[in-house]
């Protein structure tokens, strides 16, 4: 076991964890609901404490905005909060702060797959930086999302009021400075506008 200061949590590794199956990892997460738990592509386990109250407030407002758009377009897909884990093509299991999956992807899964960590990558991924998160680690995580199939990924830093917009095929993100701006869902979520001012 070692502290992972770059990722803001505790990173666990070892031969047992490398052999842990997806079902065993799912059961491990259910046994520790007080923790946020992710798994890297190398089958290391990252343990993170629940977010602080201010981060929780911001995340709720983020989910509320995404949910309102999804309620107006229920046939297009499903949205998910920060408690949701996804099993990605590289075998990692990650939990973005907010995400959206198209109906075509979601409906292609069996009920059993939907009940556990869905084996897919959301088309839209949002990560909301807290004061204890490492910006460098989150930026690396955004590239992991893209490599696994995300079509649009936003990294939001309320402390500096900076939004980083990641898209496939672009080596560097677009930077939007100032939370008086809005972010467009572009071709992924047509018509969706995220009001950054509500995340201050």
Coordinates of N, CA, C and O in Angstrom, one line a residue:
X1 N 0.8 -1.2 0.0 CA 0.0 0.0 0.0 C 0.9 1.2 0.0 O 1.9 1.3 0.7
X2 N 0.5 2.3 -0.8 CA 1.2 3.5 -0.8 C 0.3 4.6 -1.0 O -0.7 4.5 -1.7
X3 N 0.6 5.8 -0.4 CA -0.2 7.0 -0.7 C 0.1 7.4 -2.2 O 1.2 7.3 -2.7
X4 N -1.0 7.8 -2.9 CA -0.9 8.3 -4.2 C -1.2 9.8 -4.2 O -2.3 10.2 -4.5
X5 N -0.2 10.6 -3.8 CA -0.5 12.0 -3.7 C -0.9 12.7 -5.0 O -1.6 13.6 -5.0
X6 N -0.4 12.1 -6.1 CA -0.7 12.7 -7.4 C -2.2 12.5 -7.7 O -2.8 13.3 -8.4
X7 N -2.8 11.4 -7.2 CA -4.2 11.2 -7.5 C -5.1 11.6 -6.4 O -6.3 11.5 -6.5
X8 N -4.6 12.0 -5.2 CA -5.4 12.4 -4.1 C -6.0 11.3 -3.4 O -7.1 11.5 -2.8
X9 N -5.4 10.1 -3.4 CA -6.0 9.0 -2.6 C -4.9 8.0 -2.2 O -3.8 8.3 -2.2
X10 N -5.4 6.8 -1.9 CA -4.4 5.7 -1.5 C -4.5 4.6 -2.6 O -5.6 4.2 -3.0
X11 N -3.3 4.3 -3.1 CA -3.2 3.3 -4.2 C -2.8 2.0 -3.7 O -1.8 1.9 -3.0
X12 N -3.6 0.9 -3.9 CA -3.3 -0.4 -3.5 C -2.9 -1.3 -4.7 O -3.5 -1.2 -5.7
X13 N -1.8 -2.1 -4.5 CA -1.3 -2.9 -5.6 C -0.9 -4.3 -5.0 O -0.9 -4.5 -3.8
X14 N -0.6 -5.2 -5.9 CA -0.1 -6.5 -5.4 C -0.7 -7.6 -6.3 O -1.6 -7.4 -7.1
X15 N -0.1 -8.8 -6.2 CA -0.5 -9.9 -7.0 C -2.0 -10.3 -6.8 O -2.6 -10.7 -7.8
X16 N -2.5 -10.2 -5.6 CA -3.9 -10.6 -5.4 C -4.8 -9.7 -6.1 O -5.8 -10.1 -6.8
X17 N -4.5 -8.4 -6.1 CA -5.4 -7.4 -6.8 C -5.3 -7.6 -8.3 O -6.3 -7.4 -9.0
X18 N -4.1 -8.0 -8.8 CA -4.0 -8.2 -10.2 C -4.8 -9.3 -10.7 O -5.3 -9.4 -11.8
X19 N -5.1 -10.3 -9.8 CA -5.9 -11.5 -10.1 C -7.4 -11.3 -9.8 O -8.2 -12.1 -10.2
X20 N -7.8 -10.2 -9.2 CA -9.1 -10.0 -8.8 C -10.0 -9.8 -10.1 O -9.7 -9.0 -11.0
X21 N -11.1 -10.6 -10.1 CA -12.0 -10.5 -11.3 C -12.9 -9.3 -11.2 O -13.0 -8.6 -10.1
X22 N -13.6 -9.0 -12.3 CA -14.5 -7.9 -12.3 C -15.6 -8.0 -11.2 O -16.0 -7.1 -10.5
X23 N -16.1 -9.3 -11.1 CA -17.2 -9.5 -10.1 C -16.7 -9.4 -8.7 O -17.4 -8.8 -7.8
X24 N -15.4 -9.8 -8.5 CA -14.9 -9.7 -7.1 C -14.6 -8.2 -6.8 O -14.8 -7.8 -5.7
X25 N -14.2 -7.5 -7.8 CA -14.0 -6.0 -7.5 C -15.3 -5.3 -7.3 O -15.4 -4.5 -6.4
X26 N -16.3 -5.7 -8.0 CA -17.7 -5.1 -7.8 C -18.1 -5.4 -6.3 O -18.6 -4.5 -5.6
X27 N -17.9 -6.7 -5.9 CA -18.3 -7.0 -4.5 C -17.5 -6.2 -3.5 O -18.0 -5.8 -2.5
X28 N -16.2 -6.0 -3.8 CA -15.4 -5.3 -2.9 C -15.9 -3.9 -2.7 O -15.9 -3.3 -1.6
X29 N -16.3 -3.3 -3.8 CA -16.8 -1.9 -3.8 C -18.1 -1.8 -3.0 O -18.4 -0.9 -2.3
X30 N -19.0 -2.9 -3.2 CA -20.3 -2.9 -2.4 C -20.0 -3.0 -0.9 O -20.9 -2.5 -0.1
X31 N -18.9 -3.6 -0.5 CA -18.6 -3.8 0.9 C -18.1 -2.6 1.5 O -18.0 -2.5 2.8
X32 N -17.7 -1.6 0.7 CA -17.1 -0.3 1.2 C -17.8 0.9 0.6 O -17.2 1.7 -0.1
X33 N -19.1 1.1 0.9 CA -19.9 2.2 0.3 C -19.4 3.5 0.7 O -19.8 4.5 0.1
X34 N -18.7 3.6 1.8 CA -18.2 4.9 2.3 C -17.1 5.4 1.5 O -16.7 6.6 1.7
X35 N -16.5 4.6 0.6 CA -15.3 5.1 -0.2 C -15.7 5.2 -1.6 O -16.6 4.5 -2.1
X36 N -15.0 6.1 -2.3 CA -15.0 6.1 -3.8 C -13.8 5.2 -4.2 O -12.7 5.5 -3.8
X37 N -14.1 4.2 -5.1 CA -13.1 3.3 -5.4 C -13.0 3.2 -6.9 O -14.0 3.0 -7.6
X38 N -11.8 3.2 -7.5 CA -11.5 3.0 -8.9 C -10.4 2.0 -9.1 O -9.7 1.7 -8.1
X39 N -10.3 1.5 -10.3 CA -9.3 0.5 -10.6 C -8.6 0.9 -11.9 O -9.2 1.3 -12.9
X40 N -7.2 0.9 -11.8 CA -6.5 1.3 -13.0 C -6.4 0.2 -14.0 O -6.8 -0.9 -13.7
X41 N -5.8 0.5 -15.2 CA -5.7 -0.5 -16.2 C -4.7 -1.6 -15.7 O -4.7 -2.7 -16.2
X42 N -3.8 -1.3 -14.8 CA -2.9 -2.3 -14.2 C -3.5 -3.0 -13.0 O -2.7 -3.7 -12.3
X43 N -4.8 -2.9 -12.7 CA -5.5 -3.5 -11.7 C -5.0 -3.0 -10.3 O -5.1 -3.8 -9.3
X44 N -4.5 -1.8 -10.2 CA -4.2 -1.2 -8.9 C -5.5 -0.5 -8.5 O -6.3 -0.1 -9.3
X45 N -5.8 -0.5 -7.2 CA -7.1 0.0 -6.7 C -6.8 1.4 -6.0 O -5.9 1.5 -5.1
X46 N -7.5 2.4 -6.4 CA -7.4 3.7 -5.8 C -8.6 4.0 -4.9 O -9.8 3.9 -5.3
X47 N -8.3 4.2 -3.6 CA -9.3 4.5 -2.6 C -9.3 6.0 -2.4 O -8.3 6.6 -2.1
X48 N -10.5 6.6 -2.4 CA -10.7 8.0 -2.2 C -11.8 8.2 -1.2 O -12.8 7.5 -1.2
X49 N -11.7 9.2 -0.4 CA -12.7 9.6 0.6 C -13.8 10.3 -0.1 O -13.7 10.8 -1.3
X50 N -15.0 10.4 0.5 CA -16.1 11.2 -0.1 C -15.7 12.6 -0.3 O -14.8 13.1 0.4
X51 N -16.3 13.3 -1.2 CA -15.9 14.7 -1.4 C -16.4 15.6 -0.3 O -17.3 15.3 0.5
X52 N -15.8 16.8 -0.2 CA -16.2 17.8 0.7 C -17.6 18.4 0.3 O -18.1 18.2 -0.8
X53 N -18.2 19.1 1.3 CA -19.5 19.6 1.0 C -19.6 20.6 -0.2 O -20.6 20.5 -0.9
X54 N -18.6 21.5 -0.3 CA -18.7 22.4 -1.4 C -18.6 21.7 -2.8 O -19.3 22.0 -3.7
X55 N -17.7 20.7 -2.8 CA -17.6 19.9 -4.1 C -18.9 19.1 -4.3 O -19.3 19.0 -5.5
X56 N -19.5 18.6 -3.3 CA -20.8 17.9 -3.4 C -21.9 18.8 -3.9 O -22.7 18.4 -4.8
X57 N -21.9 20.1 -3.5 CA -22.9 21.0 -3.9 C -22.7 21.3 -5.4 O -23.6 21.3 -6.2
X58 N -21.4 21.5 -5.8 CA -21.1 21.8 -7.2 C -21.5 20.6 -8.1 O -22.1 20.8 -9.2
X59 N -21.2 19.4 -7.6 CA -21.5 18.2 -8.4 C -23.0 18.0 -8.6 O -23.5 17.6 -9.6
X60 N -23.8 18.4 -7.5 CA -25.2 18.3 -7.6 C -25.8 19.2 -8.6 O -26.7 18.9 -9.4
X61 N -25.2 20.4 -8.7 CA -25.7 21.4 -9.7 C -25.3 21.0 -11.1 O -26.0 21.2 -12.0
X62 N -24.1 20.3 -11.2 CA -23.7 19.8 -12.5 C -24.7 18.7 -13.0 O -25.2 18.8 -14.1
X63 N -25.0 17.8 -12.1 CA -25.9 16.7 -12.4 C -27.3 17.2 -12.7 O -28.0 16.7 -13.7
X64 N -27.7 18.2 -12.0 CA -29.1 18.8 -12.2 C -29.2 19.4 -13.6 O -30.2 19.2 -14.3
X65 N -28.2 20.1 -14.1 CA -28.2 20.7 -15.4 C -28.3 19.6 -16.5 O -29.0 19.7 -17.4
X66 N -27.4 18.6 -16.3 CA -27.4 17.5 -17.3 C -28.7 16.7 -17.3 O -29.3 16.4 -18.3
X67 N -29.3 16.5 -16.1 CA -30.5 15.8 -15.9 C -31.7 16.6 -16.6 O -32.6 15.9 -17.2
X68 N -31.7 17.9 -16.5 CA -32.8 18.6 -17.1 C -32.8 18.5 -18.6 O -33.8 18.3 -19.3
X69 N -31.6 18.5 -19.2 CA -31.5 18.3 -20.7 C -32.0 16.8 -21.0 O -32.7 16.6 -22.0
X70 N -31.5 15.9 -20.2 CA -31.9 14.5 -20.5 C -33.4 14.2 -20.4 O -34.0 13.4 -21.1
X71 N -34.0 14.9 -19.5 CA -35.5 14.8 -19.3 C -36.2 15.3 -20.5 O -37.3 14.8 -20.9
X72 N -35.6 16.3 -21.2 CA -36.2 16.8 -22.4 C -35.9 16.0 -23.6 O -36.6 16.1 -24.7
X73 N -34.9 15.1 -23.5 CA -34.6 14.2 -24.6 C -34.4 12.8 -24.1 O -33.3 12.2 -24.2
X74 N -35.5 12.2 -23.6 CA -35.3 10.9 -22.9 C -35.0 9.7 -23.8 O -34.4 8.7 -23.3
X75 N -35.2 9.9 -25.1 CA -35.0 8.7 -26.0 C -33.5 8.7 -26.4 O -33.1 7.7 -27.0
X76 N -32.7 9.7 -26.1 CA -31.4 9.8 -26.7 C -30.3 9.1 -25.8 O -29.3 8.6 -26.3
X77 N -30.6 9.0 -24.5 CA -29.6 8.3 -23.7 C -29.9 8.5 -22.2 O -30.9 9.0 -21.8
X78 N -28.9 8.1 -21.4 CA -29.0 8.1 -20.0 C -27.8 8.9 -19.4 O -26.7 8.9 -19.9
X79 N -28.1 9.6 -18.2 CA -27.0 10.3 -17.5 C -26.7 9.6 -16.2 O -27.6 9.0 -15.6
X80 N -25.5 9.8 -15.7 CA -25.1 9.1 -14.5 C -24.3 10.1 -13.5 O -23.7 11.0 -14.0
X81 N -24.4 9.8 -12.2 CA -23.7 10.6 -11.3 C -22.3 10.0 -10.9 O -21.9 9.0 -11.5
X82 N -21.7 10.6 -9.9 CA -20.3 10.2 -9.6 C -20.2 8.9 -8.9 O -19.1 8.4 -8.7
X83 N -21.3 8.3 -8.5 CA -21.3 7.0 -7.9 C -21.2 5.8 -8.9 O -21.1 4.7 -8.5
X84 N -21.2 6.1 -10.1 CA -21.3 5.1 -11.2 C -20.0 4.7 -11.7 O -19.2 5.6 -12.2
X85 N -19.7 3.5 -11.7 CA -18.4 3.0 -12.3 C -18.7 2.4 -13.7 O -19.7 1.7 -13.9
X86 N -17.7 2.5 -14.6 CA -17.7 2.0 -15.9 C -16.5 1.1 -16.1 O -15.4 1.6 -15.8
X87 N -16.7 -0.1 -16.7 CA -15.5 -0.9 -17.0 C -15.1 -0.6 -18.4 O -15.8 -0.9 -19.4
X88 N -13.9 0.0 -18.6 CA -13.5 0.5 -19.8 C -12.7 -0.6 -20.7 O -12.3 -1.6 -20.1
X89 N -12.5 -0.3 -22.0 CA -11.8 -1.3 -22.8 C -10.4 -1.7 -22.3 O -10.0 -2.8 -22.6
X90 N -9.7 -0.8 -21.6 CA -8.4 -1.1 -21.1 C -8.4 -1.9 -19.8 O -7.4 -2.1 -19.2
X91 N -9.6 -2.3 -19.3 CA -9.9 -3.0 -18.1 C -9.9 -2.2 -16.8 O -10.2 -2.7 -15.7
X92 N -9.7 -0.9 -16.9 CA -9.8 0.0 -15.8 C -11.3 0.2 -15.5 O -12.2 0.0 -16.3
X93 N -11.6 0.5 -14.2 CA -13.0 0.8 -13.8 C -12.9 2.2 -13.2 O -12.4 2.4 -12.1
X94 N -13.5 3.2 -13.9 CA -13.5 4.6 -13.4 C -14.8 5.1 -13.2 O -15.8 4.7 -13.8
X95 N -14.9 6.2 -12.4 CA -16.2 6.8 -12.0 C -16.1 8.3 -12.2 O -15.5 9.0 -11.4
X96 N -16.6 8.8 -13.4 CA -16.5 10.3 -13.6 C -17.5 11.0 -12.7 O -18.5 10.3 -12.2
X97 N -17.4 12.3 -12.5 CA -18.3 13.0 -11.7 C -19.7 13.1 -12.3 O -20.7 13.2 -11.6
X98 N -19.7 13.1 -13.6 CA -21.0 13.1 -14.4 C -20.7 12.5 -15.8 O -19.6 12.6 -16.3
X99 N -21.7 11.9 -16.3 CA -21.5 11.2 -17.6 C -22.8 11.0 -18.3 O -23.9 11.0 -17.7
X100 N -22.7 10.8 -19.6 CA -23.9 10.5 -20.5 C -23.5 9.4 -21.4 O -22.4 9.3 -22.0
X101 N -24.5 8.4 -21.6 CA -24.3 7.3 -22.5 C -25.5 7.3 -23.4 O -26.6 7.4 -23.0
X102 N -25.2 7.1 -24.7 CA -26.3 7.0 -25.7 C -27.2 5.8 -25.5 O -26.8 4.8 -24.9
X103 N -28.4 6.0 -25.9 CA -29.4 4.9 -25.8 C -28.9 3.6 -26.5 O -29.1 2.5 -26.1
X104 N -28.3 3.8 -27.7 CA -27.8 2.7 -28.4 C -26.8 1.8 -27.6 O -26.9 0.6 -27.6
X105 N -25.9 2.5 -27.0 CA -24.9 1.8 -26.1 C -25.6 1.1 -24.9 O -25.3 0.0 -24.6
X106 N -26.4 1.9 -24.2 CA -27.0 1.5 -23.0 C -28.0 0.3 -23.2 O -27.9 -0.7 -22.5
X107 N -28.8 0.4 -24.2 CA -29.8 -0.6 -24.5 C -29.2 -1.9 -25.1 O -29.8 -2.9 -25.1
X108 N -27.9 -1.8 -25.5 CA -27.2 -3.0 -26.0 C -26.7 -3.9 -24.9 O -26.4 -5.1 -25.1
X109 N -26.8 -3.4 -23.7 CA -26.3 -4.2 -22.5 C -27.4 -5.1 -22.0 O -28.6 -4.8 -22.1
X110 N -27.0 -6.2 -21.3 CA -28.0 -7.0 -20.6 C -28.3 -6.3 -19.3 O -27.6 -5.5 -18.8
X111 N -29.5 -6.7 -18.7 CA -29.8 -6.2 -17.4 C -28.7 -6.4 -16.3 O -28.4 -5.6 -15.5
X112 N -28.0 -7.6 -16.4 CA -26.9 -7.9 -15.5 C -25.8 -6.9 -15.7 O -25.2 -6.5 -14.7
X113 N -25.4 -6.6 -16.9 CA -24.4 -5.7 -17.2 C -24.7 -4.3 -16.7 O -23.9 -3.6 -16.1
X114 N -26.0 -3.9 -16.8 CA -26.4 -2.6 -16.3 C -26.4 -2.5 -14.8 O -26.2 -1.4 -14.3
X115 N -26.6 -3.6 -14.1 CA -26.6 -3.7 -12.7 C -25.2 -3.6 -12.1 O -25.1 -3.2 -10.9
X116 N -24.2 -3.9 -12.8 CA -22.8 -3.9 -12.3 C -22.1 -2.7 -12.9 O -22.7 -1.6 -13.2
X117 N -20.8 -2.8 -13.1 CA -20.1 -1.7 -13.8 C -20.2 -1.9 -15.3 O -19.6 -2.8 -15.9
X118 N -21.0 -1.1 -15.9 CA -21.3 -1.3 -17.4 C -20.0 -1.3 -18.2 O -19.2 -0.4 -18.1
X119 N -19.9 -2.3 -19.1 CA -18.7 -2.5 -19.9 C -18.7 -1.6 -21.1 O -18.9 -2.0 -22.2
X120 N -18.5 -0.3 -20.9 CA -18.6 0.7 -22.0 C -17.9 2.0 -21.5 O -17.7 2.2 -20.3
X121 N -17.6 2.9 -22.4 CA -17.1 4.2 -22.1 C -18.2 5.2 -22.5 O -18.7 5.2 -23.6
X122 N -18.6 6.1 -21.5 CA -19.6 7.1 -21.9 C -19.1 8.0 -23.0 O -17.9 8.3 -23.1
X123 N -20.1 8.5 -23.8 CA -19.7 9.5 -24.8 C -19.3 10.8 -24.2 O -18.4 11.5 -24.7
X124 N -20.0 11.2 -23.2 CA -19.6 12.5 -22.5 C -19.2 12.1 -21.1 O -19.8 11.4 -20.3
X125 N -18.0 12.7 -20.7 CA -17.5 12.6 -19.3 C -17.1 13.9 -18.8 O -16.6 14.8 -19.5
X126 N -17.5 14.1 -17.5 CA -17.1 15.4 -16.8 C -16.4 15.0 -15.5 O -16.9 14.2 -14.7
X127 N -15.3 15.7 -15.3 CA -14.6 15.5 -14.0 C -14.5 16.9 -13.4 O -14.2 17.9 -14.0
X128 N -14.9 17.0 -12.1 CA -15.0 18.3 -11.4 C -13.9 18.3 -10.3 O -13.9 17.5 -9.4
X129 N -12.9 19.1 -10.5 CA -11.7 19.1 -9.6 C -12.1 19.7 -8.2 O -12.7 20.7 -8.1
X130 N -11.7 19.0 -7.2 CA -11.9 19.5 -5.8 C -10.5 20.1 -5.4 O -9.5 19.9 -6.0
X131 N -10.5 20.7 -4.2 CA -9.3 21.3 -3.7 C -8.2 20.3 -3.4 O -7.0 20.6 -3.4
X132 N -8.6 19.1 -3.1 CA -7.6 18.0 -2.8 C -7.1 17.2 -4.0 O -6.2 16.4 -3.9
X133 N -7.8 17.4 -5.2 CA -7.4 16.7 -6.4 C -6.1 17.3 -7.0 O -5.9 18.5 -6.9
X134 N -5.3 16.5 -7.6 CA -4.2 16.9 -8.4 C -4.6 17.2 -9.8 O -5.2 16.4 -10.5
X135 N -4.4 18.4 -10.3 CA -4.7 18.8 -11.6 C -4.0 17.9 -12.6 O -4.6 17.5 -13.6
X136 N -2.7 17.7 -12.4 CA -1.9 16.9 -13.3 C -2.5 15.5 -13.4 O -2.6 14.9 -14.5
X137 N -2.9 14.9 -12.3 CA -3.5 13.5 -12.4 C -4.8 13.5 -13.1 O -5.1 12.6 -13.9
X138 N -5.6 14.5 -12.9 CA -6.9 14.6 -13.6 C -6.7 14.8 -15.1 O -7.5 14.3 -15.9
X139 N -5.7 15.6 -15.5 CA -5.5 15.8 -16.9 C -5.0 14.5 -17.6 O -5.5 14.2 -18.7
X140 N -4.2 13.7 -16.9 CA -3.9 12.4 -17.4 C -5.1 11.5 -17.5 O -5.2 10.8 -18.5
X141 N -6.0 11.6 -16.5 CA -7.2 10.8 -16.5 C -8.1 11.2 -17.7 O -8.7 10.3 -18.3
X142 N -8.1 12.4 -18.1 CA -8.9 12.8 -19.3 C -8.5 12.2 -20.5 O -9.3 11.8 -21.4
X143 N -7.1 12.0 -20.7 CA -6.6 11.3 -21.9 C -6.9 9.8 -21.8 O -7.2 9.2 -22.9
X144 N -7.0 9.3 -20.6 CA -7.5 7.9 -20.5 C -8.9 7.7 -21.0 O -9.2 6.8 -21.6
X145 N -9.8 8.7 -20.6 CA -11.1 8.6 -21.1 C -11.2 8.7 -22.6 O -11.9 7.9 -23.2
X146 N -10.4 9.5 -23.2 CA -10.4 9.6 -24.7 C -9.9 8.3 -25.3 O -10.4 7.9 -26.3
X147 N -8.8 7.8 -24.8 CA -8.3 6.5 -25.3 C -9.3 5.4 -25.2 O -9.2 4.5 -26.0
X148 N -10.2 5.5 -24.3 CA -11.2 4.4 -24.1 C -12.5 4.7 -24.9 O -13.4 3.8 -24.8
X149 N -12.6 5.8 -25.6 CA -13.7 6.0 -26.4 C -14.6 7.2 -26.1 O -15.6 7.4 -26.8
X150 N -14.3 8.0 -25.1 CA -15.1 9.2 -24.9 C -15.0 10.1 -26.1 O -14.0 10.3 -26.7
X151 N -16.2 10.8 -26.4 CA -16.2 11.7 -27.6 C -16.1 13.1 -27.1 O -15.8 14.0 -28.0
X152 N -16.3 13.4 -25.9 CA -16.2 14.8 -25.3 C -16.0 14.6 -23.8 O -16.7 13.9 -23.2
X153 N -14.9 15.3 -23.3 CA -14.6 15.2 -21.9 C -14.2 16.6 -21.4 O -13.4 17.3 -22.0
X154 N -14.9 16.9 -20.3 CA -14.6 18.2 -19.7 C -14.0 18.0 -18.3 O -14.5 17.3 -17.5
X155 N -12.9 18.8 -18.1 CA -12.3 18.9 -16.8 C -12.6 20.3 -16.3 O -12.1 21.3 -16.9
X156 N -13.3 20.4 -15.1 CA -13.7 21.7 -14.6 C -12.9 22.0 -13.3 O -13.0 21.2 -12.4
X157 N -12.3 23.2 -13.3 CA -11.6 23.6 -12.1 C -12.2 24.8 -11.5 O -11.9 26.0 -11.9
X158 N -13.1 24.7 -10.5 CA -13.8 25.9 -10.0 C -12.8 26.9 -9.3 O -13.1 28.1 -9.3
X159 N -11.8 26.4 -8.7 CA -10.8 27.2 -8.0 C -10.2 28.3 -8.9 O -10.1 29.5 -8.5
X160 N -9.8 27.9 -10.1 CA -9.3 28.9 -11.0 C -10.2 29.3 -12.1 O -9.9 30.1 -13.0
X161 N -11.5 28.8 -12.0 CA -12.5 29.0 -13.0 C -12.0 28.7 -14.4 O -12.1 29.6 -15.3
X162 N -11.5 27.5 -14.6 CA -10.9 27.1 -15.8 C -11.6 25.8 -16.3 O -11.8 24.9 -15.4
X163 N -12.0 25.7 -17.5 CA -12.6 24.5 -18.1 C -11.6 24.0 -19.2 O -11.2 24.8 -20.0
X164 N -11.3 22.7 -19.2 CA -10.5 22.1 -20.2 C -11.4 21.2 -21.0 O -12.0 20.2 -20.4
X165 N -11.4 21.4 -22.3 CA -12.3 20.6 -23.2 C -11.4 19.7 -24.0 O -10.6 20.1 -24.8
X166 N -11.7 18.4 -23.8 CA -10.9 17.3 -24.5 C -11.8 16.7 -25.6 O -12.9 16.3 -25.3
X167 N -11.2 16.5 -26.8 CA -11.8 15.9 -27.9 C -10.9 14.9 -28.6 O -9.7 15.1 -28.6
X168 N -11.4 13.8 -29.1 CA -10.6 12.8 -29.8 C -9.8 13.5 -31.0 O -10.3 14.4 -31.7
X169 N -8.6 13.1 -31.1 CA -7.8 13.6 -32.2 C -7.1 14.9 -31.9 O -6.3 15.4 -32.8
X170 N -7.3 15.5 -30.8 CA -6.7 16.8 -30.4 C -5.7 16.5 -29.3 O -6.1 16.1 -28.2
X171 N -4.4 16.7 -29.5 CA -3.4 16.4 -28.5 C -3.5 17.2 -27.3 O -3.1 16.8 -26.2
X172 N -4.0 18.5 -27.4 CA -4.1 19.3 -26.2 C -5.6 19.8 -26.1 O -6.3 20.0 -27.1
X173 N -6.0 20.0 -24.9 CA -7.4 20.5 -24.7 C -7.6 21.9 -25.1 O -6.7 22.7 -25.0
X174 N -8.8 22.3 -25.4 CA -9.2 23.7 -25.5 C -9.4 24.2 -24.1 O -10.0 23.5 -23.3
X175 N -8.9 25.4 -23.8 CA -9.1 26.0 -22.5 C -10.1 27.1 -22.5 O -10.0 28.0 -23.4
X176 N -11.1 27.1 -21.6 CA -12.0 28.2 -21.5 C -11.8 28.8 -20.1 O -12.0 28.1 -19.1
X177 N -11.5 30.1 -20.1 CA -11.2 30.8 -18.9 C -12.4 31.6 -18.4 O -12.9 32.4 -19.2
X178 N -12.8 31.4 -17.2 CA -13.9 32.2 -16.6 C -15.2 31.4 -16.6 O -15.7 30.8 -17.6
X179 N -15.8 31.4 -15.4 CA -17.1 30.6 -15.2 C -18.3 31.5 -15.5 O -19.4 31.1 -15.2
X180 N -18.1 32.6 -16.2 CA -19.3 33.3 -16.8 C -19.7 32.7 -18.2 O -20.7 33.1 -18.8
X181 N -18.9 31.7 -18.6 CA -19.1 31.1 -19.9 C -20.0 29.9 -19.8 O -20.3 29.4 -18.7
X182 N -20.5 29.4 -20.9 CA -21.2 28.2 -21.0 C -20.5 27.2 -21.9 O -19.8 27.6 -22.9
X183 N -20.6 25.9 -21.7 CA -20.0 24.9 -22.5 C -21.1 24.2 -23.3 O -22.2 24.0 -22.9
X184 N -20.8 24.0 -24.6 CA -21.7 23.3 -25.5 C -21.5 21.8 -25.5 O -20.4 21.3 -25.5
X185 N -22.6 21.1 -25.6 CA -22.6 19.7 -25.7 C -22.1 19.2 -27.1 O -22.0 18.0 -27.4
X186 N -22.0 20.2 -28.0 CA -21.5 20.0 -29.4 C -22.3 18.9 -30.1 O -23.5 18.9 -29.9
X187 N -21.7 18.0 -30.8 CA -22.4 17.0 -31.6 C -22.8 15.8 -30.7 O -23.6 15.0 -31.1
X188 N -22.3 15.8 -29.5 CA -22.5 14.6 -28.6 C -23.9 14.8 -27.9 O -24.7 13.9 -27.9
X189 N -24.1 16.0 -27.3 CA -25.4 16.4 -26.7 C -25.8 17.7 -27.4 O -25.6 18.8 -26.8
X190 N -26.4 17.6 -28.5 CA -26.9 18.7 -29.3 C -27.9 19.6 -28.5 O -28.9 19.0 -28.0
X191 N -27.6 20.8 -28.3 CA -28.5 21.7 -27.7 C -28.2 21.9 -26.2 O -28.7 22.8 -25.5
X192 N -27.4 21.0 -25.6 CA -27.0 21.1 -24.2 C -26.0 22.3 -23.9 O -25.0 22.4 -24.6
X193 N -26.3 23.1 -22.9 CA -25.4 24.2 -22.5 C -25.2 24.0 -21.0 O -26.1 24.1 -20.2
X194 N -24.0 23.9 -20.6 CA -23.6 23.8 -19.2 C -23.2 25.2 -18.7 O -22.3 25.8 -19.2
X195 N -24.0 25.8 -17.8 CA -23.8 27.1 -17.2 C -22.7 26.9 -16.1 O -23.0 26.5 -15.0
X196 N -21.5 27.4 -16.4 CA -20.4 27.2 -15.4 C -20.6 28.1 -14.2 O -20.1 27.8 -13.1
X197 N -21.3 29.2 -14.3 CA -21.5 30.1 -13.2 C -22.2 29.4 -12.0 O -22.0 29.8 -10.9
X198 N -23.0 28.3 -12.3 CA -23.6 27.6 -11.2 C -22.7 26.7 -10.4 O -23.1 26.1 -9.4
X199 N -21.5 26.6 -10.9 CA -20.5 25.7 -10.3 C -19.5 26.5 -9.4 O -18.5 25.9 -9.0
X200 N -19.7 27.8 -9.3 CA -18.8 28.6 -8.4 C -18.9 28.2 -7.0 O -19.9 27.7 -6.5

